[in-house]
PDB file of C-alpha atoms in Angstrom:
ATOM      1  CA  UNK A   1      71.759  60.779 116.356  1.00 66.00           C
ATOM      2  CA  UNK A   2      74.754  60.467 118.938  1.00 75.00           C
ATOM      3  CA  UNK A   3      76.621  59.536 115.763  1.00 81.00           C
ATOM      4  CA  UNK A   4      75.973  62.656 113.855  1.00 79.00           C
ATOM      5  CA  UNK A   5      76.424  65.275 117.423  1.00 78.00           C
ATOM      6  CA  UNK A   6      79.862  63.693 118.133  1.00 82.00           C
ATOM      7  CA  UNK A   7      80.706  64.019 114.050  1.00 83.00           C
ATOM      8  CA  UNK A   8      79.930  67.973 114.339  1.00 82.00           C
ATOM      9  CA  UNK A   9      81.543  68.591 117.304  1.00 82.00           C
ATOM     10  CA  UNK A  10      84.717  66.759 116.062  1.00 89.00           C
ATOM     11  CA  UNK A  11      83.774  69.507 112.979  1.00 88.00           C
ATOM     12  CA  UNK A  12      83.616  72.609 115.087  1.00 88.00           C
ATOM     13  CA  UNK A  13      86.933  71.744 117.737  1.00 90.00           C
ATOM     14  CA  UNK A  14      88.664  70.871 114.311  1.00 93.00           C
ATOM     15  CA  UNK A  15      87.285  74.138 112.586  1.00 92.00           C
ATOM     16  CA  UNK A  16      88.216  75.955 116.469  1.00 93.00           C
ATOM     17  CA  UNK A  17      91.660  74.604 115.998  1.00 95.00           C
ATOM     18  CA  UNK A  18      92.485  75.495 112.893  1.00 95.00           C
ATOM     19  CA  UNK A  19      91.756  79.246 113.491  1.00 95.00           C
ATOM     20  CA  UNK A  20      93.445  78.965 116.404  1.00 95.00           C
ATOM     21  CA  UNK A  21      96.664  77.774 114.687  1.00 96.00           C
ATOM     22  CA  UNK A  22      96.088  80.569 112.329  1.00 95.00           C
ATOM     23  CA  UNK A  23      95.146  83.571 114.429  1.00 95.00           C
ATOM     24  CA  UNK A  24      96.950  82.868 118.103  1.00 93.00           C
ATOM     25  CA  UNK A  25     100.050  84.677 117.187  1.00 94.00           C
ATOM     26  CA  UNK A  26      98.977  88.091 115.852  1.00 96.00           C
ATOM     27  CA  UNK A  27      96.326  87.506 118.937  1.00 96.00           C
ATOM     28  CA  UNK A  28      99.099  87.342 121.455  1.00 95.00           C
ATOM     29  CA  UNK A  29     100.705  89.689 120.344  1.00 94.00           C
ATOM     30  CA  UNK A  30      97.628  92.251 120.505  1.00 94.00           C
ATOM     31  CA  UNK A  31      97.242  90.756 123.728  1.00 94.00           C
ATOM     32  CA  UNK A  32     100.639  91.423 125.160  1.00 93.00           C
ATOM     33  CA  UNK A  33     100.638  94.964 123.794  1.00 92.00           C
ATOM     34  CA  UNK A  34      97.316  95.577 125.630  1.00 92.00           C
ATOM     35  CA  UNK A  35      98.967  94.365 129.140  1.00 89.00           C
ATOM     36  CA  UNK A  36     102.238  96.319 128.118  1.00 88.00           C
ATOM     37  CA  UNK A  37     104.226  93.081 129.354  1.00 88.00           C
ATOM     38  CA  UNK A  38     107.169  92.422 127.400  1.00 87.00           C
ATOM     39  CA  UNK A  39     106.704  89.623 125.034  1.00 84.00           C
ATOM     40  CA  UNK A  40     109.070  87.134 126.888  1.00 86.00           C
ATOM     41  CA  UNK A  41     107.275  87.003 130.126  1.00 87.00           C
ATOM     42  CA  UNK A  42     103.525  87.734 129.544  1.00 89.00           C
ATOM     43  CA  UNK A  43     101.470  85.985 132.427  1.00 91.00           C
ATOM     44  CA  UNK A  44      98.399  88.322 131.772  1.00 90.00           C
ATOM     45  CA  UNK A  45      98.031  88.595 128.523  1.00 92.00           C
ATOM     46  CA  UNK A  46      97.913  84.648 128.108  1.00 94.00           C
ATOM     47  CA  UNK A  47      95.135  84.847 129.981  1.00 94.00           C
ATOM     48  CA  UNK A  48      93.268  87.340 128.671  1.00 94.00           C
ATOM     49  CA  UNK A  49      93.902  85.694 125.321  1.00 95.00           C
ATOM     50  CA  UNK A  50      92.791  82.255 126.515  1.00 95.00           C
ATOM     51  CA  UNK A  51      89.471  83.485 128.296  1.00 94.00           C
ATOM     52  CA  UNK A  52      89.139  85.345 125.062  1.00 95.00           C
ATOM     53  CA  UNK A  53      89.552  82.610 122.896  1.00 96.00           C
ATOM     54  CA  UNK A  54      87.199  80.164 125.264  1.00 95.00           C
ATOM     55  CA  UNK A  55      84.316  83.062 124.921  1.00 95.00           C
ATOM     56  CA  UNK A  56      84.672  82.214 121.384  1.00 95.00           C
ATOM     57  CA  UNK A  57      84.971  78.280 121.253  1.00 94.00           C
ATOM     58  CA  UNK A  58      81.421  78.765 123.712  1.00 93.00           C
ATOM     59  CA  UNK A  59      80.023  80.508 120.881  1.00 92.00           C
ATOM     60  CA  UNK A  60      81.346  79.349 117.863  1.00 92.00           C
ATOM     61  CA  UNK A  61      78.556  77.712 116.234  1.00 88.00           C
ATOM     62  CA  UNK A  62      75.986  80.655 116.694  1.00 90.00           C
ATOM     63  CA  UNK A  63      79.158  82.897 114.752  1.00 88.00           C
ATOM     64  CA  UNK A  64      76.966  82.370 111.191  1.00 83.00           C
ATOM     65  CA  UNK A  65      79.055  83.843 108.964  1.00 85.00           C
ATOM     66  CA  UNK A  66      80.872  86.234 111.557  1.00 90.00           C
ATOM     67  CA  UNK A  67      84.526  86.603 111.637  1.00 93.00           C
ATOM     68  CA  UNK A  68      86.059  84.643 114.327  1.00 94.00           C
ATOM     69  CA  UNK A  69      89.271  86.659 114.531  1.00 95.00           C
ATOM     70  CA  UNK A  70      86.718  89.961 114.828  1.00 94.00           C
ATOM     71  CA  UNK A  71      85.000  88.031 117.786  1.00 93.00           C
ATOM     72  CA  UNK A  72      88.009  87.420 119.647  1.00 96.00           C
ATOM     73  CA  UNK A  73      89.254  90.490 119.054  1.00 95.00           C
ATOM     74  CA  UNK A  74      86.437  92.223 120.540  1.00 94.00           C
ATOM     75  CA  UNK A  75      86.534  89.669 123.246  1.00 94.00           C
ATOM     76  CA  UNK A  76      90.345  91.077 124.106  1.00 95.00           C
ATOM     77  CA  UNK A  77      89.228  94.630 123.789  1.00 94.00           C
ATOM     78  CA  UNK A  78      86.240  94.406 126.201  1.00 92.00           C
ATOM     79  CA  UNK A  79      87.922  91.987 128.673  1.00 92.00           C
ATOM     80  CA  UNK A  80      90.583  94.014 129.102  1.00 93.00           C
ATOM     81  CA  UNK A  81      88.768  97.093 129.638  1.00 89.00           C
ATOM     82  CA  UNK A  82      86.874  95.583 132.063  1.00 87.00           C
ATOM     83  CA  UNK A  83      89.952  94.483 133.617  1.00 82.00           C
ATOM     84  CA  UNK A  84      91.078  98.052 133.708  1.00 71.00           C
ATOM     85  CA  UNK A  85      88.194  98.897 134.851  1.00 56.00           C
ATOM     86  CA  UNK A  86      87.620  97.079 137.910  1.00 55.00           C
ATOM     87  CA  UNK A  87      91.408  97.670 138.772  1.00 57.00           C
ATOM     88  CA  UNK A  88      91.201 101.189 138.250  1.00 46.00           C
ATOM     89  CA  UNK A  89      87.775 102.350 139.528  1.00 40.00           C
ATOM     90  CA  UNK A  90      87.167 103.058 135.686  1.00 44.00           C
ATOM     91  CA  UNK A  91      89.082 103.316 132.602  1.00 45.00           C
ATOM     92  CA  UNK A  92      91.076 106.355 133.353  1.00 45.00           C
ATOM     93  CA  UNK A  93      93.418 107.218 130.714  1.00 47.00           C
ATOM     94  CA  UNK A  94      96.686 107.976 133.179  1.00 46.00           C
ATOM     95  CA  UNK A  95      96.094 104.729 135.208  1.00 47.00           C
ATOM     96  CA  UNK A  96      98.863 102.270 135.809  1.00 46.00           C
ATOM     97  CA  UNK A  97      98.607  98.030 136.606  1.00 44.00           C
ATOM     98  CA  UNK A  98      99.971  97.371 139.683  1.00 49.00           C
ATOM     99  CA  UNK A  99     102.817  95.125 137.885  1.00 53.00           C
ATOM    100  CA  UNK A 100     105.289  98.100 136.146  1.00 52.00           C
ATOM    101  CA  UNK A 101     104.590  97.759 132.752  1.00 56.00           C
ATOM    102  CA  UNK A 102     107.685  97.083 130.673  1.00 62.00           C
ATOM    103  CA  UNK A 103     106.533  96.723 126.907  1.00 65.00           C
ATOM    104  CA  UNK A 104     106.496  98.814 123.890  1.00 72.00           C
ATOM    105  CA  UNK A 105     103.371 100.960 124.751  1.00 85.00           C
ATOM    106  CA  UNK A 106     103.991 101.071 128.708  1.00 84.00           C
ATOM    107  CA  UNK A 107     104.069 104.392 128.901  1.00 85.00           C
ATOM    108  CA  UNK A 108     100.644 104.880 127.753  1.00 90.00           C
ATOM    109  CA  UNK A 109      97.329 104.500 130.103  1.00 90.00           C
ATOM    110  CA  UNK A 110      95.172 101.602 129.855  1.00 91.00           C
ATOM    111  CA  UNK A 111      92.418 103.496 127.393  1.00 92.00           C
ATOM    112  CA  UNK A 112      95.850 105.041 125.210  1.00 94.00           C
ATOM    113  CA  UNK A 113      96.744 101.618 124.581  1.00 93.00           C
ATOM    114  CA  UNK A 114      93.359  99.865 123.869  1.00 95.00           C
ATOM    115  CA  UNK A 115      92.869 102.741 121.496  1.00 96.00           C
ATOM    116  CA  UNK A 116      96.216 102.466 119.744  1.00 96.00           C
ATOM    117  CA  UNK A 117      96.202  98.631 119.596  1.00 95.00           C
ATOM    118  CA  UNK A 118      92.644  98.696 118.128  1.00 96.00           C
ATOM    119  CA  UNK A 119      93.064 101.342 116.038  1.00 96.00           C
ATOM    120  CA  UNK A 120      97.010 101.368 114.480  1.00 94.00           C
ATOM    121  CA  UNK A 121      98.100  97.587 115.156  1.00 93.00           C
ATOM    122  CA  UNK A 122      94.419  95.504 114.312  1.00 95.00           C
ATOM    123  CA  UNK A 123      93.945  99.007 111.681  1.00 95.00           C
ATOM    124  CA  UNK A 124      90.457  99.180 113.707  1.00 95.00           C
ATOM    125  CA  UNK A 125      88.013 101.851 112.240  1.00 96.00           C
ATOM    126  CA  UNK A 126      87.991 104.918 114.264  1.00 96.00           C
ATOM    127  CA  UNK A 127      83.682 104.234 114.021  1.00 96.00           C
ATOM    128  CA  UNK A 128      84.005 100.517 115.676  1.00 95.00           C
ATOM    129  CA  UNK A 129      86.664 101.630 117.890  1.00 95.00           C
ATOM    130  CA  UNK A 130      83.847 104.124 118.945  1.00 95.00           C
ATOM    131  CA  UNK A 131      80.936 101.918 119.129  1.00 94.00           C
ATOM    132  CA  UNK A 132      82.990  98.875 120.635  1.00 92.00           C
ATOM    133  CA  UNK A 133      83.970 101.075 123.784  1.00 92.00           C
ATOM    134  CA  UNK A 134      80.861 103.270 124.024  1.00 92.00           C
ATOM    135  CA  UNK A 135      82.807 106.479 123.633  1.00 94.00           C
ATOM    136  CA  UNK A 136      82.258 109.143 120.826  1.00 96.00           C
ATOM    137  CA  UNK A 137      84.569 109.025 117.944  1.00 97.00           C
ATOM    138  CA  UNK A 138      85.801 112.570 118.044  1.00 97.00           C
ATOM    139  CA  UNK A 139      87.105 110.926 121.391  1.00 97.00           C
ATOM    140  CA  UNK A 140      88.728 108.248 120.342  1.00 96.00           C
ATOM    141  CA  UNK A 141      90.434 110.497 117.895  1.00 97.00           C
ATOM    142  CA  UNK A 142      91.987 112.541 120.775  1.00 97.00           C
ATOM    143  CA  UNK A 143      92.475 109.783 122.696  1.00 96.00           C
ATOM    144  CA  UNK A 144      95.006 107.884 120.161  1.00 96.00           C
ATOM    145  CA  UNK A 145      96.377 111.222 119.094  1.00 96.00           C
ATOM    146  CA  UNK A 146      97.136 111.897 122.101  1.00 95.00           C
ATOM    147  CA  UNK A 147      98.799 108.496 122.974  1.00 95.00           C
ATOM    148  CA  UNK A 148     100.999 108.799 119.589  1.00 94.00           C
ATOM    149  CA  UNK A 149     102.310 111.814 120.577  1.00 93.00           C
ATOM    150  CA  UNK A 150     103.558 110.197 124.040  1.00 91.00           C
ATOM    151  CA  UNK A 151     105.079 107.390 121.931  1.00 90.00           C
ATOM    152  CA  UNK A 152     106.782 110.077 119.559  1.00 90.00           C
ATOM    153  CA  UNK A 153     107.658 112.112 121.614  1.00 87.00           C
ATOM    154  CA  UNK A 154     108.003 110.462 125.111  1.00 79.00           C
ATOM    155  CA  UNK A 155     108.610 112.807 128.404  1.00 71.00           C
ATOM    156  CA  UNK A 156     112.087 113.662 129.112  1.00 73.00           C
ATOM    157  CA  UNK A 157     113.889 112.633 132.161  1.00 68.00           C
ATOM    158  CA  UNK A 158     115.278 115.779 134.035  1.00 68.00           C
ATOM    159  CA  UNK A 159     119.589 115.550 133.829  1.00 64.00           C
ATOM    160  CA  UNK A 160     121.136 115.052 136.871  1.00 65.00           C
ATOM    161  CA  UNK A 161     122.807 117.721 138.978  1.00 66.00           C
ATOM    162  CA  UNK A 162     126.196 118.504 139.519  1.00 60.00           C
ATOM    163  CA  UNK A 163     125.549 117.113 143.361  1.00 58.00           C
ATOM    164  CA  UNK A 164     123.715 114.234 141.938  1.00 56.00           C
ATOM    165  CA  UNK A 165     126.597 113.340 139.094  1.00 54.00           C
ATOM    166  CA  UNK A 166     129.897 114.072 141.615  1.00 57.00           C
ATOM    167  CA  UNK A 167     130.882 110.750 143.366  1.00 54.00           C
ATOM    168  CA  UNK A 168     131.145 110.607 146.747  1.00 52.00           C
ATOM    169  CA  UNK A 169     134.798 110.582 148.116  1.00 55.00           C
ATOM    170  CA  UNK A 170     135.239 107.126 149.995  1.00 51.00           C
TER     171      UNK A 170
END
C-alpha cells in the first residue's frame, strides 16, 4: 500500500513538474504584466505566480481532465484581484500599487490590466473574462476598450514653459 501512495505521488510531482517546465514562462510573464513590474526585477509577480502554482500542485489530482494551465491561470487572475482588492479598498479601475509601476501596461489600473492580460495576451473569452471576475460582459468590453485606448493613445505630458525651459544664470 505505502508502495503504491509513494509510486503516485512520485507520478503527480513528476506530472506537476513537467507542466511546470512547460507553462512557467508564458505564466510569468502574465504574471509580471499583471503587477506592471518590469520583467528584470519582478518581486511580486514571483509570488503571485508561485502561490498560484502551489494552489494548483494542492489540487492537482482532483483536476480530472481540467486544464492545468486554465487553473493556474485563474488562480493568477483571482489572486491578484484580491490583492488589488484588499490594497485598494476594491478593485477600482484608476488605482495605483504603492511600488510605481514601471512595465508595459503601468499606466493602466489594476482591473484595465487584469482585463487586457486575460483577454488580449491569454486571448481569454470576453464570456469567462465575465464570469471569472463577476462583472457583466458588456463591462468587461468597456473596461478593455477603454484600457487599449490608454495604451494607444497614452496621455500627453504638458511642454514645458518658456520659464520652465530657460536655465538659470549661475
Amino acid at each position: 500500500m505505502r508502495d503504491r501512495q509513494a509510486s503516485q505521488g512520485a507520478r503527480r510531482a513528476r506530472e506537476f513538474e513537467a507542466f511546470v517546465a512547460g507553462a512557467a514562462g508564458r505564466l510569468l510573464h502574465a504574471a509580471t504584466l499583471l503587477t506592471a513590474e518590469p520583467p528584470t526585477g519582478n518581486p511580486r509577480a514571483r509570488r503571485l505566480l508561485t502561490l498560484a502554482l502551489a494552489h494548483t500542485y494542492a489540487s492537482w489530482d482532483r483536476l480530472r481532465g481540467e486544464d492545468p494551465y486554465d487553473r493556474t491561470r485563474q488562480q493568477l487572475a483571482v489572486r491578484f484581484a484580491r490583492g488589488a482588492w484588499h490594497r485598494y479598498g476594491r478593485l477600482h479601475p484608476y488605482g495605483r500599487s504603492r511600488a510605481a509601476p514601471a512595465g508595459v501596461l503601468a499606466g493602466l489600473g489594476p482591473q484595465e490590466r487584469l482585463i487586457v492580460v486575460l483577454r488580449l495576451y491569454e486571448g481569454v473569452a470576453e464570456e469567462q473574462t465575465a464570469a471569472l471576475l463577476g462583472l457583466p460582459v458588456e463591462r468587461v468590453r468597456s473596461i478593455c476598450a477603454r484600457a487599449m485606448a490608454t495604451l494607444l493613445h497614452p496621455p500627453r505630458r504638458p511642454a514645458p514653459t518658456a520659464v520652465e525651459a530657460e536655465v538659470a544664470p549661475s
